[in-house]
Short mmCIF file of C-alpha atoms and ligand atoms in Angstrom, two decimals:
data_model
loop_
_atom_site.label_atom_id
_atom_site.label_comp_id
_atom_site.label_asym_id
_atom_site.label_seq_id
_atom_site.Cartn_x
_atom_site.Cartn_y
_atom_site.Cartn_z
CA MET A 1 14.87 -5.42 -6.78
CA SER A 2 12.77 -8.90 -6.22
CA HIS A 3 11.38 -10.61 -9.29
CA SER A 4 7.92 -10.69 -9.99
CA VAL A 5 6.61 -13.96 -9.50
CA LEU A 6 2.77 -13.02 -10.59
CA GLN A 7 1.13 -11.76 -13.55
CA VAL A 8 -2.40 -10.60 -14.28
CA ASP A 9 -2.36 -9.02 -17.52
CA LYS A 10 -4.78 -6.89 -18.55
CA VAL A 11 -7.73 -9.00 -17.05
CA ASN A 12 -11.25 -8.90 -18.55
CA VAL A 13 -14.07 -10.19 -15.81
CA PHE A 14 -17.67 -10.41 -16.24
CA TYR A 15 -20.51 -11.77 -13.39
CA GLY A 16 -23.20 -13.16 -16.49
CA SER A 17 -23.55 -9.95 -18.93
CA SER A 18 -22.12 -6.83 -16.28
CA GLN A 19 -18.35 -6.37 -16.91
CA VAL A 20 -16.31 -5.91 -13.23
CA LEU A 21 -12.66 -5.69 -14.10
CA PHE A 22 -11.59 -4.45 -16.93
CA ASN A 23 -7.81 -4.52 -18.54
CA MET A 24 -7.12 -4.81 -14.68
CA SER A 25 -2.98 -5.48 -13.95
CA LEU A 26 -1.06 -5.94 -11.80
CA ASP A 27 2.39 -7.63 -10.32
CA VAL A 28 3.41 -9.69 -7.40
CA ARG A 29 6.99 -9.50 -6.51
CA GLN A 30 9.20 -12.44 -4.83
CA GLY A 31 8.22 -11.76 -0.65
CA GLU A 32 6.83 -8.56 -1.28
CA THR A 33 3.72 -7.70 0.46
CA LEU A 34 1.53 -5.87 -1.78
CA ALA A 35 -2.00 -3.89 -0.78
CA LEU A 36 -4.55 -4.06 -3.32
CA LEU A 37 -7.01 -1.11 -1.84
CA GLY A 38 -10.01 0.34 -3.00
CA ARG A 39 -13.71 0.98 -2.24
CA ASN A 40 -16.37 -1.44 -1.89
CA GLY A 41 -17.19 -2.75 -4.53
CA ALA A 42 -15.03 -1.55 -6.70
CA GLY A 43 -13.39 -5.18 -7.60
CA LYS A 44 -10.98 -6.38 -4.96
CA SER A 45 -12.64 -9.68 -4.38
CA THR A 46 -13.63 -10.07 -7.87
CA THR A 47 -9.43 -9.44 -8.87
CA MET A 48 -8.89 -12.36 -5.50
CA LYS A 49 -11.65 -14.92 -7.15
CA THR A 50 -9.45 -14.64 -10.43
CA ILE A 51 -6.17 -14.72 -9.51
CA ALA A 52 -7.63 -17.90 -7.31
CA GLY A 53 -9.59 -19.21 -10.56
CA VAL A 54 -12.43 -19.18 -8.62
CA LEU A 55 -13.45 -16.93 -11.88
CA THR A 56 -12.27 -17.38 -15.64
CA PRO A 57 -11.16 -14.49 -17.32
CA LYS A 58 -12.66 -13.10 -21.01
CA SER A 59 -9.71 -12.09 -21.78
CA GLY A 60 -6.64 -11.29 -20.94
CA ASP A 61 -4.15 -13.33 -18.89
CA ILE A 62 -2.43 -14.80 -15.30
CA ARG A 63 0.85 -15.86 -15.41
CA PHE A 64 1.82 -17.61 -12.07
CA LYS A 65 5.67 -18.74 -12.44
CA ASN A 66 6.01 -18.11 -15.90
CA ALA A 67 3.34 -19.66 -17.38
CA SER A 68 -0.45 -19.07 -17.55
CA ILE A 69 -3.04 -19.90 -15.03
CA ALA A 70 -5.92 -17.96 -16.38
CA ALA A 71 -7.82 -21.28 -17.28
CA ARG A 72 -7.03 -23.58 -14.93
CA ALA A 73 -9.17 -25.12 -11.73
CA PRO A 74 -8.65 -23.29 -9.07
CA HIS A 75 -7.64 -26.37 -7.01
CA LEU A 76 -5.05 -26.38 -10.04
CA ILE A 77 -3.71 -22.88 -8.88
CA SER A 78 -3.73 -24.49 -4.87
CA ARG A 79 -1.90 -27.32 -5.16
CA ALA A 80 0.81 -24.39 -7.91
CA GLY A 81 1.52 -22.58 -4.68
CA ILE A 82 -1.50 -19.57 -4.77
CA SER A 83 -3.54 -19.76 -1.77
CA PHE A 84 -6.68 -17.96 -1.22
CA VAL A 85 -8.33 -17.07 1.91
CA PRO A 86 -11.90 -15.40 0.90
CA GLU A 87 -13.58 -12.82 2.58
CA ASP A 88 -16.35 -15.48 4.69
CA ARG A 89 -13.56 -17.45 6.32
CA GLN A 90 -13.94 -20.93 5.49
CA ILE A 91 -13.19 -22.75 7.69
CA PHE A 92 -14.67 -26.60 9.09
CA PRO A 93 -16.87 -25.70 11.67
CA ASP A 94 -17.04 -29.77 13.38
CA LEU A 95 -13.54 -30.22 13.00
CA THR A 96 -11.24 -28.56 16.07
CA VAL A 97 -9.10 -26.11 14.92
CA GLU A 98 -6.32 -28.90 14.79
CA ASP A 99 -8.26 -31.19 12.43
CA ASN A 100 -8.89 -27.70 10.58
CA LEU A 101 -5.08 -27.73 10.37
CA THR A 102 -4.18 -30.80 9.74
CA ILE A 103 -6.39 -31.62 6.77
CA ALA A 104 -4.99 -28.54 4.93
CA ILE A 105 -1.82 -30.02 5.12
CA LYS A 106 0.31 -30.01 1.57
CA ASN A 107 3.71 -29.84 0.38
CA SER A 108 4.39 -26.78 -1.76
CA ALA A 109 4.84 -27.19 -5.54
CA ASP A 110 9.07 -28.03 -5.23
CA GLY A 111 8.32 -30.23 -2.61
CA LYS A 112 9.08 -27.89 0.08
CA LYS A 113 7.28 -27.97 3.09
CA PRO A 114 8.10 -25.21 5.37
CA TRP A 115 5.32 -25.20 7.34
CA ASN A 116 3.94 -27.96 9.77
CA LEU A 117 1.75 -27.48 12.91
CA GLU A 118 4.51 -26.70 15.05
CA ARG A 119 5.48 -24.17 12.89
CA VAL A 120 1.39 -22.74 12.84
CA TYR A 121 1.56 -22.99 16.55
CA ASP A 122 4.32 -20.80 16.50
CA MET A 123 3.49 -17.97 13.70
CA LEU A 124 0.11 -18.23 15.76
CA PRO A 125 -0.08 -18.83 19.17
CA LEU A 126 -3.47 -17.36 19.63
CA LEU A 127 -4.62 -20.94 18.38
CA SER A 128 -2.40 -22.91 20.20
CA PRO A 129 -4.47 -23.20 23.37
CA LEU A 130 -7.46 -23.56 20.90
CA LYS A 131 -5.79 -26.03 19.29
CA ASN A 132 -9.23 -28.86 20.40
CA ARG A 133 -11.70 -26.58 20.02
CA LEU A 134 -14.41 -26.89 17.62
CA GLY A 135 -13.49 -24.30 14.86
CA GLY A 136 -17.46 -23.00 14.97
CA GLN A 137 -16.78 -22.06 18.23
CA LEU A 138 -14.40 -19.62 17.66
CA SER A 139 -14.56 -16.35 17.31
CA GLY A 140 -14.87 -14.07 14.33
CA GLY A 141 -10.53 -13.11 14.82
CA GLU A 142 -9.80 -16.61 15.56
CA GLN A 143 -12.12 -17.89 12.92
CA GLN A 144 -9.52 -15.27 10.12
CA MET A 145 -6.20 -16.57 12.49
CA LEU A 146 -7.06 -20.36 11.72
CA THR A 147 -8.29 -19.53 7.71
CA VAL A 148 -4.31 -17.43 7.52
CA GLY A 149 -3.10 -21.28 9.48
CA ARG A 150 -5.30 -23.11 7.19
CA ALA A 151 -3.69 -21.26 4.55
CA LEU A 152 0.09 -21.97 5.40
CA MET A 153 -0.03 -25.58 5.63
CA GLY A 154 -0.86 -25.57 2.68
CA ASN A 155 3.05 -24.48 1.76
CA PRO A 156 1.97 -21.77 -0.50
CA ASP A 157 4.22 -19.64 -2.06
CA VAL A 158 1.90 -16.59 -2.45
CA ILE A 159 -0.87 -15.76 0.07
CA LEU A 160 -3.82 -14.48 -1.22
CA LEU A 161 -5.42 -12.06 2.36
CA ASP A 162 -9.21 -10.87 0.94
CA GLU A 163 -10.14 -8.03 4.49
CA PRO A 164 -8.77 -10.05 6.68
CA SER A 165 -9.62 -7.85 9.59
CA GLU A 166 -13.14 -6.67 8.04
CA GLY A 167 -15.57 -6.62 11.40
CA LEU A 168 -13.05 -7.61 13.60
CA ALA A 169 -12.52 -5.41 16.87
CA PRO A 170 -9.37 -3.99 16.59
CA ILE A 171 -7.10 -5.53 19.37
CA MET A 172 -8.13 -8.28 16.54
CA VAL A 173 -7.40 -6.19 13.71
CA GLN A 174 -3.78 -5.06 15.86
CA LYS A 175 -3.06 -8.93 16.01
CA ILE A 176 -3.39 -9.52 12.35
CA GLY A 177 -1.53 -6.95 11.44
CA ASP A 178 1.15 -8.37 13.68
CA LEU A 179 0.75 -11.92 12.52
CA ILE A 180 0.42 -9.96 8.61
CA ASN A 181 4.23 -8.28 10.02
CA ALA A 182 5.65 -11.28 10.96
CA LEU A 183 4.75 -13.44 7.75
CA ARG A 184 6.25 -10.57 5.69
CA LYS A 185 9.65 -11.03 7.14
CA VAL A 186 10.00 -14.79 6.98
CA GLY A 187 9.39 -13.65 3.44
CA THR A 188 5.70 -14.77 2.44
CA THR A 189 4.39 -13.42 -1.06
CA ILE A 190 1.33 -11.88 0.85
CA VAL A 191 -1.78 -9.95 -1.66
CA LEU A 192 -3.50 -7.59 1.04
CA ALA A 193 -7.05 -6.90 -0.23
CA GLU A 194 -8.21 -3.67 2.01
CA GLN A 195 -10.56 -0.84 2.41
CA ASN A 196 -8.45 0.73 4.82
CA LEU A 197 -4.85 2.53 3.78
CA HIS A 198 -4.51 3.14 7.56
CA PHE A 199 -4.27 -0.53 7.99
CA CYS A 200 -1.58 -0.98 5.34
CA LEU A 201 0.62 1.87 5.77
CA GLY A 202 3.21 -0.38 8.12
CA LEU A 203 2.74 -3.87 6.44
CA ALA A 204 2.89 -3.17 2.93
CA ASP A 205 5.73 -2.61 0.28
CA ARG A 206 3.72 -1.64 -2.67
CA ALA A 207 0.11 -0.83 -3.69
CA VAL A 208 -2.04 -0.79 -5.88
CA VAL A 209 -5.38 1.04 -6.04
CA ILE A 210 -8.47 -0.08 -7.93
CA ASP A 211 -11.72 1.25 -8.64
CA LYS A 212 -14.89 0.49 -10.60
CA GLY A 213 -13.00 -2.55 -11.99
CA VAL A 214 -9.53 -0.41 -13.19
CA ASP A 215 -6.09 -0.11 -12.17
CA VAL A 216 -5.95 3.53 -11.30
CA PHE A 217 -2.70 3.52 -9.37
CA CYS A 218 0.54 1.47 -8.62
CA GLY A 219 3.10 2.18 -6.81
CA THR A 220 5.16 2.38 -3.12
CA ILE A 221 2.55 2.45 0.12
CA SER A 222 4.31 5.93 0.92
CA GLU A 223 4.49 7.00 -3.02
CA LEU A 224 0.45 6.23 -2.29
CA ASN A 225 0.34 7.49 1.26
CA ALA A 226 1.80 11.44 0.21
CA ASN A 227 -1.14 11.14 -2.94
CA ASP A 228 -3.50 13.65 -1.45
CA GLU A 229 -5.50 13.02 -5.24
CA ILE A 230 -5.66 9.83 -5.79
CA LYS A 231 -6.69 9.64 -1.78
CA GLN A 232 -9.14 11.49 -1.85
CA ARG A 233 -10.51 10.44 -5.13
CA TYR A 234 -10.40 6.58 -4.64
CA LEU A 235 -9.66 5.88 -1.08
CA SER A 236 -12.07 6.69 1.70
CA VAL A 237 -9.52 8.78 3.66
N1 ADP B 301 -21.36 -13.13 -7.83
C1 ADP B 301 -22.05 -11.72 -8.26
N2 ADP B 301 -22.42 -11.51 -9.66
C2 ADP B 301 -22.49 -10.43 -9.62
N3 ADP B 301 -21.66 -9.03 -9.83
C3 ADP B 301 -21.66 -9.43 -8.18
C4 ADP B 301 -20.83 -10.79 -8.04
N4 ADP B 301 -20.12 -10.58 -6.71
C5 ADP B 301 -19.68 -8.99 -7.69
N5 ADP B 301 -20.20 -8.22 -8.01
C6 ADP B 301 -20.64 -6.83 -8.56
O1 ADP B 301 -18.84 -6.55 -8.17
C7 ADP B 301 -18.90 -5.62 -8.57
C8 ADP B 301 -17.58 -5.35 -7.23
O2 ADP B 301 -17.29 -6.31 -6.12
P1 ADP B 301 -16.08 -6.82 -5.52
O3 ADP B 301 -15.08 -7.96 -6.12
O4 ADP B 301 -16.81 -7.94 -3.84
O5 ADP B 301 -15.43 -5.86 -4.87
P2 ADP B 301 -14.50 -5.19 -3.57
O6 ADP B 301 -13.96 -6.68 -2.56
O7 ADP B 301 -13.90 -4.91 -3.73
O8 ADP B 301 -15.86 -5.16 -2.69
C9 ADP B 301 -19.46 -5.10 -6.81
O9 ADP B 301 -20.31 -4.15 -8.64
C10 ADP B 301 -20.69 -6.08 -6.85
O10 ADP B 301 -22.07 -5.66 -6.69
MG1 MG B 302 -14.66 -7.69 -1.12
#
């Protein structure tokens, strides 16, 4: 079994006085795709924002490569090797696709540079003919591809993808699925927040189910798919 690279350990997270995560725990293993599943409002985005340092847990810890990152600023967490692709697809609308990618270049924390423009275009062939187009002129699916490309240019150890298929046409959802599989094949470690279990079957190795800010299941994706009680209670299937 591959080793754990990221551990969320019993975090309690609040928006103002309202608590959203309750002793939430999960761990991410090197090279796996971990699905973070739960209904709308369950706390998936909050979990990702907490890992990325956008939110700070009131208690509990987050450990990455054996150091606590729970109190670190987002840019330092990014520099340490965790890349967050938020659900609102933050790209620069007034920059070209290529400039959006180029300004995201960053060496990995260990100085390795596995990703560059050429390799990102290979992985995301849809972007290559669009390299001179402005970010703001892309379709939703193309923007989603670009946000993933931007994340890769940062040479992260772990990528957090927040509902990448949300709101996209079925053909683009398929392409996002193919992309996640291709990334997994080259050993990328991914945390994939999703409402849709079906989308994650065939993509994820393991799953954590979250409901009302509590982790209610952790197991392999096939164990989850075989667990009708968990699926019916906590997922819309
Ligand atoms: N900025 C915020 N301020 C207050 N409550 C929020 C905020 N963002 C999300 N919430 C609440 O936190 C809970 C979890 O939200 P979220 O993490 O976005 O869920 P998910 O991503 O699983 O749909 C929901 O009840 C939501 O209404
Ligand atoms: Mg969300």
